[in-house]
Amino acid sequence: MRKLLFAVAAAAFALAPALSSDLAQAQSPIIVKFSHVVANDTPKGKGALKFKELAEKYTDGKVKIEIYPNSSLYKDKEEIEALQLGSVQMLAPSTAKFAPLGIKEFEALDLPWLFKDDATYSAAMKGTVGKWLFQKLESKGITGLAYWDNGFHMVSSNRPLMKPEDFKGLKFRISGSKIADQYFRLMGSIPQIMAFSEVYQALQTGVVDGCENTASNYLTQKFYEVQKDITVSYHAHLQYAVIVNSKFWSGLPPDIRTQLEKAMADATEYTNQIAHQENEDALAEIKKTGKTTLHYLSDADRKAWHEAMQPTYAWAKGRVGQEVLDLVAKELDVKMN
Ligand code: LMR
């Protein structure tokens, strides 16, 4: 009897830590902080929410995704540093924001008039370029999971921007890409890097005269309130890299990581599917407010912009390197310069 009691006690004792750790796991889901700088009601914002929904569902609640939109946790530059430090696990910065890490190759995607349309962009990113670019992040402790689309840039100021001359002397906020810096300079304007969360006020107070962005960002950040004229130029593309802290990601239990990868694949498909229409709808909304005037380039205007910005391509070789330009050219089946 004593032996039996002893055996039961020993078994209970052996089981206890297992039970309590199971309990602890059940009670404390893995937290993934996902920070980004735009509003929830944008392609990226909706994509992040979709990822949260699917990731929590596919892992049966073992993972909890906390979304921090609108720079509520970090601003542009800080968020990448925070990811490297592990203070945040997931981000979706625009690819223009990797240069401060010393990775310039992503800027090839910012070349003006590079992608003919959304379909061309998305086909190109599904090919080798996207994967090749992600490899560049690995040495920085960052793993690339997906590319999310946000369509094409418009440009604005308090005067109509129809001819290259109209840009002369104006200060434009840019998000970080030296390629954008270059094409704005070629148009005779003065580009200035500034965090996304500071743009509205900078436009309002005249710290800068203008900016470029997609319709969904113009609408949700209310840039249209402080810009009299928007040119629907679609001169360059805005895309995001969804990234994670590599150590965090590789340290996840494999079954959990597989479910998160599945959630990301599905959220990516969703985001890239809605991006175009979201921006079309945002443009219609902006128009409806009546607070700004939308302008459209004629073929002759567009040609003049093309010509003025064209030297960016030759300049880009020294900035992003020939290898990525060749890869992009091959993917798009175009000749670069
Ligand atoms: C910007 O800074 O203009 C963009 O990167 C914002 C965004 O993430 O869409």
CSV table of C-alpha atoms and ligand atoms in Angstrom, one decimal:
chain,number,residue,atom,x,y,z
A,1,MET,CA,0.0,0.0,0.0
A,2,ARG,CA,2.8,2.4,1.0
A,3,LYS,CA,4.5,1.4,-2.3
A,4,LEU,CA,1.4,2.2,-4.3
A,5,LEU,CA,0.9,5.5,-2.6
A,6,PHE,CA,4.5,6.3,-3.2
A,7,ALA,CA,4.2,5.4,-6.9
A,8,VAL,CA,1.0,7.6,-7.2
A,9,ALA,CA,2.7,10.5,-5.5
A,10,ALA,CA,5.8,10.1,-7.7
A,11,ALA,CA,3.7,10.0,-10.9
A,12,ALA,CA,1.8,13.1,-9.8
A,13,PHE,CA,5.0,14.8,-9.0
A,14,ALA,CA,6.5,13.9,-12.4
A,15,LEU,CA,3.3,15.0,-14.2
A,16,ALA,CA,3.0,18.3,-12.4
A,17,PRO,CA,5.7,20.3,-14.3
A,18,ALA,CA,4.3,19.0,-17.6
A,19,LEU,CA,0.8,20.0,-16.7
A,20,SER,CA,1.8,23.4,-15.4
A,21,SER,CA,3.9,24.2,-18.4
A,22,ASP,CA,1.0,23.1,-20.7
A,23,LEU,CA,-1.3,25.3,-18.6
A,24,ALA,CA,1.2,28.1,-18.9
A,25,GLN,CA,1.3,27.7,-22.6
A,26,ALA,CA,-2.5,27.6,-22.9
A,27,GLN,CA,-2.7,30.7,-20.8
A,28,SER,CA,0.0,32.7,-22.4
A,29,PRO,CA,-0.1,32.8,-26.1
A,30,ILE,CA,2.9,33.8,-28.2
A,31,ILE,CA,2.6,37.6,-28.7
A,32,VAL,CA,3.5,39.0,-32.1
A,33,LYS,CA,3.6,42.8,-32.1
A,34,PHE,CA,3.0,44.1,-35.7
A,35,SER,CA,3.7,47.8,-36.1
A,36,HIS,CA,3.0,49.9,-39.1
A,37,VAL,CA,2.7,53.6,-40.0
A,38,VAL,CA,-0.6,53.8,-42.0
A,39,ALA,CA,-4.3,53.8,-41.0
A,40,ASN,CA,-6.3,50.6,-40.6
A,41,ASP,CA,-8.4,51.6,-43.5
A,42,THR,CA,-5.8,51.1,-46.2
A,43,PRO,CA,-4.5,48.1,-48.1
A,44,LYS,CA,-1.7,47.6,-45.6
A,45,GLY,CA,-3.9,48.2,-42.6
A,46,LYS,CA,-6.5,45.8,-43.8
A,47,GLY,CA,-3.8,43.2,-44.7
A,48,ALA,CA,-2.4,43.4,-41.2
A,49,LEU,CA,-5.9,42.9,-39.7
A,50,LYS,CA,-6.5,40.0,-42.0
A,51,PHE,CA,-3.2,38.4,-41.0
A,52,LYS,CA,-4.2,38.8,-37.3
A,53,GLU,CA,-7.6,37.1,-37.9
A,54,LEU,CA,-6.1,34.2,-39.8
A,55,ALA,CA,-3.0,33.7,-37.7
A,56,GLU,CA,-5.1,33.5,-34.5
A,57,LYS,CA,-7.6,31.2,-36.1
A,58,TYR,CA,-5.0,28.8,-37.7
A,59,THR,CA,-3.0,28.5,-34.5
A,60,ASP,CA,-6.2,28.0,-32.3
A,61,GLY,CA,-5.3,31.1,-30.3
A,62,LYS,CA,-1.8,30.0,-29.5
A,63,VAL,CA,-0.5,33.1,-31.1
A,64,LYS,CA,-1.9,36.6,-30.5
A,65,ILE,CA,-1.2,39.3,-33.0
A,66,GLU,CA,-1.2,42.8,-31.7
A,67,ILE,CA,-1.5,45.4,-34.4
A,68,TYR,CA,-0.2,48.9,-33.8
A,69,PRO,CA,-1.3,51.1,-36.8
A,70,ASN,CA,-0.6,54.8,-37.6
A,71,SER,CA,2.9,55.0,-36.1
A,72,SER,CA,1.3,54.4,-32.7
A,73,LEU,CA,4.3,52.4,-31.5
A,74,TYR,CA,7.1,53.6,-33.7
A,75,LYS,CA,7.8,56.0,-36.5
A,76,ASP,CA,9.5,55.0,-39.8
A,77,LYS,CA,13.1,54.7,-38.9
A,78,GLU,CA,12.6,53.7,-35.3
A,79,GLU,CA,10.4,50.7,-36.2
A,80,ILE,CA,13.2,48.9,-38.2
A,81,GLU,CA,15.6,49.4,-35.3
A,82,ALA,CA,13.0,48.1,-32.9
A,83,LEU,CA,12.5,45.0,-35.1
A,84,GLN,CA,16.3,44.3,-35.0
A,85,LEU,CA,16.3,44.7,-31.3
A,86,GLY,CA,13.3,42.4,-30.9
A,87,SER,CA,11.1,45.0,-29.3
A,88,VAL,CA,8.6,44.4,-32.1
A,89,GLN,CA,8.3,41.2,-34.1
A,90,MET,CA,6.7,42.2,-37.4
A,91,LEU,CA,6.6,45.2,-39.7
A,92,ALA,CA,5.6,46.1,-43.2
A,93,PRO,CA,7.6,49.2,-44.2
A,94,SER,CA,7.7,50.5,-47.7
A,95,THR,CA,10.8,49.1,-49.4
A,96,ALA,CA,12.1,52.6,-49.7
A,97,LYS,CA,13.0,52.5,-46.0
A,98,PHE,CA,15.8,49.9,-46.0
A,99,ALA,CA,18.6,52.3,-47.1
A,100,PRO,CA,19.5,53.3,-43.6
A,101,LEU,CA,20.4,49.7,-43.0
A,102,GLY,CA,22.9,49.9,-45.8
A,103,ILE,CA,20.6,47.9,-48.2
A,104,LYS,CA,20.1,50.1,-51.2
A,105,GLU,CA,19.0,47.5,-53.8
A,106,PHE,CA,15.3,47.7,-52.9
A,107,GLU,CA,15.4,51.3,-54.2
A,108,ALA,CA,15.5,49.9,-57.7
A,109,LEU,CA,11.7,49.3,-57.3
A,110,ASP,CA,11.3,53.1,-56.9
A,111,LEU,CA,12.5,53.9,-60.4
A,112,PRO,CA,10.0,56.2,-62.1
A,113,TRP,CA,7.6,54.7,-64.7
A,114,LEU,CA,9.2,51.3,-64.0
A,115,PHE,CA,6.0,49.2,-63.8
A,116,LYS,CA,3.5,49.6,-66.6
A,117,ASP,CA,0.6,48.7,-64.4
A,118,ASP,CA,-0.4,46.7,-61.3
A,119,ALA,CA,-0.3,43.4,-63.0
A,120,THR,CA,3.3,44.0,-64.3
A,121,TYR,CA,4.4,45.0,-60.8
A,122,SER,CA,2.9,41.9,-59.2
A,123,ALA,CA,4.2,39.5,-61.8
A,124,ALA,CA,7.7,41.0,-61.4
A,125,MET,CA,7.7,40.6,-57.6
A,126,LYS,CA,6.6,37.0,-57.8
A,127,GLY,CA,9.8,36.2,-59.7
A,128,THR,CA,13.4,36.1,-58.7
A,129,VAL,CA,13.8,39.8,-57.9
A,130,GLY,CA,11.6,39.6,-54.8
A,131,LYS,CA,13.5,36.6,-53.4
A,132,TRP,CA,16.9,38.0,-54.3
A,133,LEU,CA,16.0,41.2,-52.4
A,134,PHE,CA,14.8,39.4,-49.3
A,135,GLN,CA,18.2,37.6,-49.1
A,136,LYS,CA,19.8,41.0,-48.6
A,137,LEU,CA,17.9,41.4,-45.3
A,138,GLU,CA,19.2,38.1,-43.8
A,139,SER,CA,22.5,39.5,-42.6
A,140,LYS,CA,20.7,42.2,-40.7
A,141,GLY,CA,18.7,39.8,-38.6
A,142,ILE,CA,15.6,40.4,-40.7
A,143,THR,CA,13.5,37.8,-42.6
A,144,GLY,CA,11.2,38.8,-45.5
A,145,LEU,CA,7.9,37.0,-45.6
A,146,ALA,CA,5.9,38.7,-48.3
A,147,TYR,CA,5.4,41.8,-50.5
A,148,TRP,CA,2.3,43.8,-50.2
A,149,ASP,CA,1.1,46.2,-52.9
A,150,ASN,CA,-0.1,49.7,-52.5
A,151,GLY,CA,-0.3,50.9,-56.1
A,152,PHE,CA,1.1,54.0,-57.7
A,153,HIS,CA,2.1,57.4,-56.3
A,154,MET,CA,0.3,60.7,-57.0
A,155,VAL,CA,2.0,64.0,-56.4
A,156,SER,CA,0.7,67.2,-54.9
A,157,SER,CA,1.3,70.8,-53.9
A,158,ASN,CA,-0.7,74.0,-53.6
A,159,ARG,CA,-0.3,74.6,-57.4
A,160,PRO,CA,-1.1,72.3,-60.3
A,161,LEU,CA,1.9,70.1,-61.2
A,162,MET,CA,1.5,69.5,-64.9
A,163,LYS,CA,4.9,70.3,-66.5
A,164,PRO,CA,8.3,69.6,-65.1
A,165,GLU,CA,8.8,73.4,-64.7
A,166,ASP,CA,5.9,73.4,-62.2
A,167,PHE,CA,8.1,71.6,-59.7
A,168,LYS,CA,10.8,74.2,-59.7
A,169,GLY,CA,11.9,75.4,-56.3
A,170,LEU,CA,9.3,73.4,-54.4
A,171,LYS,CA,10.1,71.3,-51.4
A,172,PHE,CA,8.8,67.8,-51.5
A,173,ARG,CA,8.6,65.3,-48.7
A,174,ILE,CA,9.9,61.9,-49.6
A,175,SER,CA,9.9,58.7,-47.6
A,176,GLY,CA,13.5,57.7,-47.8
A,177,SER,CA,14.5,56.5,-51.3
A,178,LYS,CA,17.4,58.2,-53.0
A,179,ILE,CA,15.8,57.3,-56.3
A,180,ALA,CA,12.9,59.5,-55.4
A,181,ASP,CA,15.3,62.1,-54.2
A,182,GLN,CA,16.9,61.9,-57.6
A,183,TYR,CA,13.8,62.2,-59.7
A,184,PHE,CA,12.5,65.1,-57.7
A,185,ARG,CA,15.8,66.9,-58.1
A,186,LEU,CA,15.7,66.3,-61.9
A,187,MET,CA,12.3,68.0,-61.9
A,188,GLY,CA,14.0,71.0,-60.2
A,189,SER,CA,12.5,70.6,-56.8
A,190,ILE,CA,14.1,70.0,-53.3
A,191,PRO,CA,13.3,66.7,-51.8
A,192,GLN,CA,13.4,66.1,-48.0
A,193,ILE,CA,13.1,62.9,-46.1
A,194,MET,CA,10.6,63.0,-43.3
A,195,ALA,CA,8.7,60.4,-41.2
A,196,PHE,CA,5.2,59.6,-42.5
A,197,SER,CA,3.5,60.7,-39.3
A,198,GLU,CA,4.9,64.2,-39.7
A,199,VAL,CA,3.8,64.9,-43.2
A,200,TYR,CA,0.3,66.3,-42.6
A,201,GLN,CA,1.7,69.0,-40.2
A,202,ALA,CA,4.6,69.7,-42.5
A,203,LEU,CA,2.3,70.3,-45.4
A,204,GLN,CA,-0.1,72.4,-43.2
A,205,THR,CA,2.7,74.7,-41.9
A,206,GLY,CA,4.6,74.9,-45.2
A,207,VAL,CA,7.7,73.1,-43.9
A,208,VAL,CA,7.3,71.3,-47.2
A,209,ASP,CA,5.3,72.4,-50.2
A,210,GLY,CA,4.3,69.0,-51.5
A,211,CYS,CA,4.6,65.2,-51.3
A,212,GLU,CA,3.9,62.0,-53.2
A,213,ASN,CA,1.9,59.1,-52.1
A,214,THR,CA,-0.9,56.7,-53.0
A,215,ALA,CA,-4.6,57.7,-52.9
A,216,SER,CA,-5.3,55.5,-49.8
A,217,ASN,CA,-2.6,57.4,-47.9
A,218,TYR,CA,-3.8,60.8,-49.1
A,219,LEU,CA,-7.3,60.0,-48.0
A,220,THR,CA,-6.6,58.4,-44.6
A,221,GLN,CA,-3.9,60.9,-43.6
A,222,LYS,CA,-6.1,63.8,-44.9
A,223,PHE,CA,-3.3,65.2,-47.0
A,224,TYR,CA,-6.0,66.5,-49.4
A,225,GLU,CA,-7.1,69.0,-46.8
A,226,VAL,CA,-3.7,70.7,-47.0
A,227,GLN,CA,-2.9,70.3,-50.7
A,228,LYS,CA,-4.9,72.3,-53.2
A,229,ASP,CA,-3.8,70.3,-56.2
A,230,ILE,CA,-3.1,66.6,-56.7
A,231,THR,CA,-1.8,65.2,-59.9
A,232,VAL,CA,-2.9,61.6,-60.5
A,233,SER,CA,0.5,60.9,-62.2
A,234,TYR,CA,1.1,57.4,-61.0
A,235,HIS,CA,4.8,58.0,-61.7
A,236,ALA,CA,6.2,55.5,-59.2
A,237,HIS,CA,5.1,52.5,-57.3
A,238,LEU,CA,4.7,51.9,-53.5
A,239,GLN,CA,5.2,48.4,-52.2
A,240,TYR,CA,5.9,47.0,-48.7
A,241,ALA,CA,8.0,44.2,-47.5
A,242,VAL,CA,6.4,42.3,-44.6
A,243,ILE,CA,9.3,41.4,-42.4
A,244,VAL,CA,10.0,39.7,-39.1
A,245,ASN,CA,12.9,39.5,-36.6
A,246,SER,CA,14.8,36.4,-37.8
A,247,LYS,CA,15.7,35.1,-34.4
A,248,PHE,CA,12.1,35.3,-33.2
A,249,TRP,CA,10.8,33.7,-36.4
A,250,SER,CA,13.3,30.8,-36.4
A,251,GLY,CA,12.8,30.2,-32.7
A,252,LEU,CA,9.0,29.6,-33.1
A,253,PRO,CA,7.8,26.0,-32.7
A,254,PRO,CA,7.8,24.6,-36.3
A,255,ASP,CA,4.1,23.8,-36.3
A,256,ILE,CA,3.2,27.3,-35.2
A,257,ARG,CA,5.5,28.9,-37.8
A,258,THR,CA,3.9,26.8,-40.6
A,259,GLN,CA,0.4,28.1,-39.6
A,260,LEU,CA,1.7,31.6,-39.5
A,261,GLU,CA,3.2,31.2,-42.9
A,262,LYS,CA,-0.1,30.0,-44.2
A,263,ALA,CA,-1.9,33.0,-42.6
A,264,MET,CA,0.7,35.3,-44.2
A,265,ALA,CA,0.2,33.7,-47.6
A,266,ASP,CA,-3.6,34.1,-47.4
A,267,ALA,CA,-3.3,37.6,-46.0
A,268,THR,CA,-0.9,38.5,-48.8
A,269,GLU,CA,-3.3,37.3,-51.5
A,270,TYR,CA,-6.1,39.2,-49.9
A,271,THR,CA,-4.1,42.5,-49.6
A,272,ASN,CA,-2.7,42.4,-53.1
A,273,GLN,CA,-6.2,41.7,-54.4
A,274,ILE,CA,-7.8,44.7,-52.7
A,275,ALA,CA,-5.0,47.2,-53.2
A,276,HIS,CA,-6.0,48.5,-56.6
A,277,GLN,CA,-9.7,48.9,-55.8
A,278,GLU,CA,-9.0,50.4,-52.4
A,279,ASN,CA,-6.9,53.1,-54.0
A,280,GLU,CA,-9.5,53.7,-56.7
A,281,ASP,CA,-12.2,54.1,-54.0
A,282,ALA,CA,-9.9,56.4,-52.0
A,283,LEU,CA,-9.4,58.6,-55.0
A,284,ALA,CA,-13.2,58.8,-55.6
A,285,GLU,CA,-13.6,59.8,-51.9
A,286,ILE,CA,-10.9,62.5,-52.1
A,287,LYS,CA,-12.7,63.9,-55.2
A,288,LYS,CA,-16.0,63.9,-53.3
A,289,THR,CA,-14.6,66.0,-50.5
A,290,GLY,CA,-14.2,68.9,-52.9
A,291,LYS,CA,-11.2,70.1,-50.9
A,292,THR,CA,-8.6,69.6,-53.6
A,293,THR,CA,-8.5,69.5,-57.4
A,294,LEU,CA,-7.4,66.4,-59.2
A,295,HIS,CA,-5.3,66.8,-62.3
A,296,TYR,CA,-4.5,64.3,-65.0
A,297,LEU,CA,-1.5,64.4,-67.3
A,298,SER,CA,-1.9,64.6,-71.1
A,299,ASP,CA,0.2,62.3,-73.2
A,300,ALA,CA,2.5,65.2,-73.9
A,301,ASP,CA,2.8,66.1,-70.2
A,302,ARG,CA,3.6,62.5,-69.4
A,303,LYS,CA,6.3,62.4,-72.1
A,304,ALA,CA,7.9,65.6,-70.7
A,305,TRP,CA,8.0,64.0,-67.2
A,306,HIS,CA,9.5,60.8,-68.6
A,307,GLU,CA,12.2,62.7,-70.3
A,308,ALA,CA,13.0,64.9,-67.3
A,309,MET,CA,13.1,61.9,-64.9
A,310,GLN,CA,14.9,59.5,-67.3
A,311,PRO,CA,18.5,60.3,-66.1
A,312,THR,CA,17.5,58.6,-62.8
A,313,TYR,CA,18.1,55.3,-64.5
A,314,ALA,CA,21.7,56.0,-65.4
A,315,TRP,CA,22.2,57.5,-61.9
A,316,ALA,CA,20.7,54.4,-60.3
A,317,LYS,CA,23.5,52.2,-61.4
A,318,GLY,CA,25.9,53.9,-59.0
A,319,ARG,CA,23.3,53.7,-56.2
A,320,VAL,CA,21.7,50.3,-56.4
A,321,GLY,CA,24.2,48.5,-58.5
A,322,GLN,CA,23.9,46.8,-61.9
A,323,GLU,CA,22.9,43.4,-60.6
A,324,VAL,CA,19.5,44.3,-59.3
A,325,LEU,CA,18.9,46.5,-62.3
A,326,ASP,CA,19.6,43.5,-64.6
A,327,LEU,CA,17.3,41.3,-62.5
A,328,VAL,CA,14.5,43.8,-62.7
A,329,ALA,CA,15.0,44.3,-66.4
A,330,LYS,CA,15.0,40.6,-67.0
A,331,GLU,CA,11.8,40.1,-64.9
A,332,LEU,CA,10.0,42.9,-66.7
A,333,ASP,CA,11.5,42.1,-70.1
A,334,VAL,CA,12.6,45.7,-70.6
A,335,LYS,CA,15.8,47.4,-71.4
A,336,MET,CA,17.1,49.7,-68.7
A,337,ASN,CA,18.7,52.7,-70.4
B,1,LMR,C1,5.5,56.8,-46.6
B,1,LMR,O1,6.3,57.0,-45.7
B,1,LMR,O2,5.0,57.7,-47.4
B,1,LMR,C2,4.9,55.4,-46.8
B,1,LMR,O3,5.9,54.5,-46.6
B,1,LMR,C3,3.8,55.2,-45.9
B,1,LMR,C4,3.3,53.8,-46.0
B,1,LMR,O4,3.8,52.9,-45.3
B,1,LMR,O5,2.4,53.6,-46.8
